[in-house]
């Protein structure tokens, strides 16, 4: 019976709910992507498709409930491109908090963010730090893969383009989608636009400005997607599945984070007495 239990939230029945909570150790994965241009060849939902598929593979190894498609992230830097879905900053902050609150109201105490969009980490970390402002009955975990030298060497040996410029819809990201969903790719268009850094800015690299990305990559394309291969995509996906499976297992077994978080809230409350 447990093997028949769906992992996706929207595929569960209410009569499955308790079993899903128990089997997942009250852990819910929240895959977050975005809707934005990914070169002239990859789908707008590349980031979401990527993490959604990784989650689907991981929960076969380590069960957790997976929240349905979520694409309300930070993407103001691509609003000039057709198909971009960008909401106001205050709204996306309220949405992610309300979503996590509602996930918790349904019985989950651990929410694991699996992010697929490079423009989200700063926003996600700010949201998570904001969680400490008021008491929560749940903990949020942001999965951020660490370096793996052996994998890095294998990846480098299979590359056909320079790693430095492979930032968005380039060889690696295109390879992943080419492996996961070749039917969605338009590889004959991959070289129809330039993915090179235009280097239009004159500021030194230690000075930040929000227009930095558009300044360098006005096509919202950074890399050489035409050099992608399914073999490279499989290498990346297999590594991501293995790494996230280990992290998810550790999160499910963790008892300290909620305990320490509650201790913190109690001390904050104690200052007002």
XYZ file of C-alpha atoms in Angstrom:
273
model
C 0.000 0.000 0.000
C 2.788 2.438 0.893
C 4.418 1.920 -2.517
C 1.179 3.063 -4.161
C 1.199 6.321 -2.224
C 1.582 9.285 -4.607
C 4.263 11.827 -3.783
C 2.731 14.860 -5.489
C 0.387 16.902 -3.285
C -2.165 17.294 -6.075
C -2.273 13.540 -6.738
C -2.950 12.536 -3.125
C -6.463 11.943 -1.789
C -7.605 13.215 1.577
C -7.719 9.594 2.747
C -4.027 9.298 1.828
C -3.060 12.378 3.795
C -2.124 10.870 7.161
C -0.112 8.123 5.488
C 1.734 10.730 3.412
C 2.522 12.815 6.501
C 3.814 9.772 8.336
C 5.880 8.377 5.459
C 7.404 11.781 4.693
C 8.198 12.552 8.355
C 6.000 15.626 7.774
C 8.378 16.838 5.067
C 7.245 18.736 1.981
C 9.453 19.654 -0.993
C 8.719 23.015 -2.600
C 10.314 23.068 -6.081
C 10.597 26.682 -7.210
C 11.286 27.823 -10.741
C 10.405 30.833 -12.835
C 8.923 31.736 -16.212
C 11.617 33.465 -18.268
C 13.440 33.250 -21.566
C 16.047 30.506 -21.751
C 17.796 31.446 -24.938
C 15.968 31.003 -28.249
C 15.827 27.223 -27.828
C 14.697 26.160 -24.332
C 11.197 26.487 -22.811
C 10.222 29.404 -20.595
C 9.634 27.028 -17.707
C 13.084 25.408 -17.888
C 13.950 26.127 -14.232
C 10.665 24.741 -12.926
C 10.709 21.714 -15.239
C 14.241 20.944 -14.068
C 13.588 20.946 -10.310
C 10.176 19.339 -10.701
C 11.792 16.389 -12.475
C 14.637 16.181 -9.945
C 12.108 16.083 -7.097
C 10.096 13.365 -8.863
C 13.196 11.194 -9.131
C 14.410 11.863 -5.594
C 11.144 10.947 -3.851
C 11.413 7.470 -5.357
C 14.529 7.053 -3.212
C 13.461 9.110 -0.202
C 9.729 9.769 0.109
C 8.413 13.272 0.681
C 5.335 15.118 -0.512
C 6.049 17.459 -3.414
C 4.122 20.707 -3.743
C 2.695 21.464 -7.213
C 4.259 23.934 -9.653
C 5.466 27.178 -8.061
C 6.961 29.884 -10.274
C 6.547 33.082 -8.228
C 10.151 34.137 -7.809
C 12.420 37.095 -8.524
C 12.840 37.776 -12.249
C 12.703 41.554 -12.740
C 15.911 41.427 -14.802
C 14.081 39.697 -17.673
C 10.913 41.758 -17.944
C 11.981 43.011 -21.373
C 11.650 39.468 -22.771
C 8.329 37.952 -23.978
C 6.834 35.355 -21.661
C 8.504 36.560 -18.464
C 6.201 36.403 -15.442
C 7.410 38.894 -12.829
C 5.349 39.944 -9.818
C 6.054 42.845 -7.405
C 8.666 42.085 -4.760
C 6.343 42.586 -1.800
C 3.824 40.219 -3.369
C 6.265 37.363 -3.997
C 7.448 37.673 -0.393
C 3.862 37.443 0.869
C 3.131 34.549 -1.496
C 6.047 32.411 -0.363
C 5.236 33.018 3.302
C 1.532 32.333 2.811
C 2.347 29.184 0.843
C 4.647 27.863 3.559
C 2.102 28.763 6.253
C -0.582 26.847 4.363
C 1.674 23.859 3.808
C 2.305 23.825 7.570
C -1.407 24.192 8.358
C -1.875 20.896 6.551
C 0.458 19.125 8.945
C 3.982 19.566 7.618
C 6.737 20.744 9.935
C 9.611 20.712 7.426
C 9.536 22.535 4.099
C 12.461 21.996 1.741
C 12.997 24.584 -0.988
C 14.469 23.092 -4.150
C 15.335 26.110 -6.264
C 15.995 26.028 -10.002
C 16.424 29.742 -10.753
C 19.730 31.604 -10.410
C 17.977 34.872 -9.553
C 16.219 33.451 -6.490
C 18.827 32.649 -3.786
C 19.144 36.167 -2.343
C 15.367 36.491 -2.236
C 14.988 33.041 -0.650
C 17.550 33.738 2.039
C 15.921 37.053 2.891
C 12.556 35.295 3.177
C 14.036 32.640 5.440
C 15.709 35.168 7.735
C 12.380 36.982 7.896
C 10.874 33.804 9.344
C 12.595 34.622 12.617
C 10.505 37.773 13.032
C 7.477 35.851 14.277
C 6.893 32.381 15.618
C 6.428 29.564 13.133
C 5.399 25.979 13.748
C 7.616 24.745 10.944
C 11.160 25.097 9.648
C 12.246 25.990 6.131
C 15.318 24.334 4.644
C 17.009 25.779 1.554
C 18.932 23.104 -0.328
C 22.167 24.544 -1.759
C 24.464 21.879 -3.272
C 28.095 22.013 -2.231
C 31.082 21.421 -4.482
C 32.055 17.860 -5.376
C 35.617 17.684 -6.796
C 35.141 14.286 -8.472
C 31.935 15.402 -10.165
C 33.538 18.712 -11.116
C 36.395 16.930 -12.867
C 34.024 14.667 -14.776
C 31.886 17.648 -15.766
C 34.928 19.570 -16.982
C 36.113 16.622 -19.070
C 32.776 16.458 -20.900
C 32.342 20.171 -21.505
C 32.556 21.647 -24.974
C 32.307 25.298 -23.884
C 34.039 27.479 -21.298
C 32.560 27.159 -17.803
C 33.055 30.858 -17.039
C 30.454 32.024 -19.550
C 28.011 29.141 -19.065
C 25.523 31.033 -16.901
C 22.048 30.876 -18.409
C 20.594 28.562 -21.082
C 24.151 27.591 -21.975
C 25.698 24.171 -22.400
C 24.958 22.687 -18.963
C 21.419 23.976 -18.501
C 20.490 23.067 -22.066
C 22.022 19.603 -21.628
C 19.804 18.944 -18.603
C 16.613 19.784 -20.490
C 17.860 17.949 -23.572
C 18.190 14.844 -21.406
C 14.965 15.292 -19.420
C 12.645 16.578 -22.156
C 14.165 16.513 -25.649
C 10.686 17.000 -27.121
C 10.592 20.547 -25.711
C 13.913 21.670 -27.145
C 14.433 23.676 -30.336
C 18.122 22.954 -30.792
C 18.204 24.258 -34.352
C 17.663 27.741 -32.855
C 20.332 27.564 -30.130
C 22.960 29.447 -32.134
C 20.575 32.021 -33.608
C 21.387 34.545 -30.835
C 24.576 35.490 -29.065
C 25.107 34.282 -25.518
C 28.355 36.187 -25.056
C 28.945 38.834 -22.405
C 28.569 42.215 -24.133
C 30.716 43.875 -21.437
C 28.928 47.207 -21.710
C 29.472 48.195 -18.062
C 32.516 50.210 -17.006
C 32.233 49.688 -13.241
C 34.715 47.472 -11.374
C 33.492 43.935 -10.472
C 33.277 44.763 -6.748
C 30.530 47.347 -7.396
C 27.000 45.974 -7.686
C 24.174 47.496 -9.710
C 20.832 45.798 -10.466
C 21.228 46.375 -14.193
C 24.452 44.310 -14.270
C 22.842 41.270 -15.874
C 21.051 43.145 -18.640
C 24.175 45.189 -19.236
C 26.196 42.094 -20.026
C 23.508 39.828 -21.451
C 20.759 41.881 -23.140
C 19.558 38.740 -24.945
C 18.972 37.045 -21.557
C 21.182 34.240 -22.803
C 24.627 33.445 -21.424
C 26.561 30.552 -22.882
C 26.543 28.215 -25.852
C 23.425 26.097 -25.764
C 24.203 24.617 -29.175
C 27.060 22.608 -27.612
C 24.741 20.741 -25.215
C 24.558 16.943 -25.160
C 22.202 14.439 -23.577
C 25.207 12.663 -22.071
C 26.252 15.759 -20.145
C 22.643 16.266 -19.062
C 22.433 12.733 -17.691
C 25.668 13.192 -15.737
C 24.289 16.365 -14.125
C 20.848 14.913 -13.376
C 22.230 11.708 -11.855
C 24.526 13.745 -9.601
C 21.722 16.106 -8.552
C 19.410 13.215 -7.716
C 22.061 11.487 -5.623
C 23.024 14.678 -3.786
C 19.494 15.846 -3.047
C 18.450 12.354 -1.930
C 21.163 12.447 0.743
C 20.167 15.943 1.853
C 16.477 15.058 2.010
C 17.197 11.967 4.093
C 19.174 14.086 6.572
C 16.400 16.706 6.751
C 13.737 14.067 7.421
C 15.834 12.635 10.244
C 16.672 16.030 11.738
C 15.168 16.828 15.139
C 17.400 19.697 16.192
C 16.382 22.512 13.845
C 12.790 22.788 15.084
C 13.937 22.366 18.688
C 16.516 25.151 18.442
C 14.137 27.383 16.493
C 11.515 27.002 19.216
C 14.142 27.785 21.861
C 14.936 30.993 19.987
C 11.269 32.030 19.823
C 10.858 31.432 23.563
C 13.834 33.639 24.362
C 12.493 36.386 22.116
C 9.110 36.141 23.846
C 10.836 36.270 27.229
C 12.300 39.709 26.528
C 8.810 41.186 26.512
C 7.828 39.951 29.957
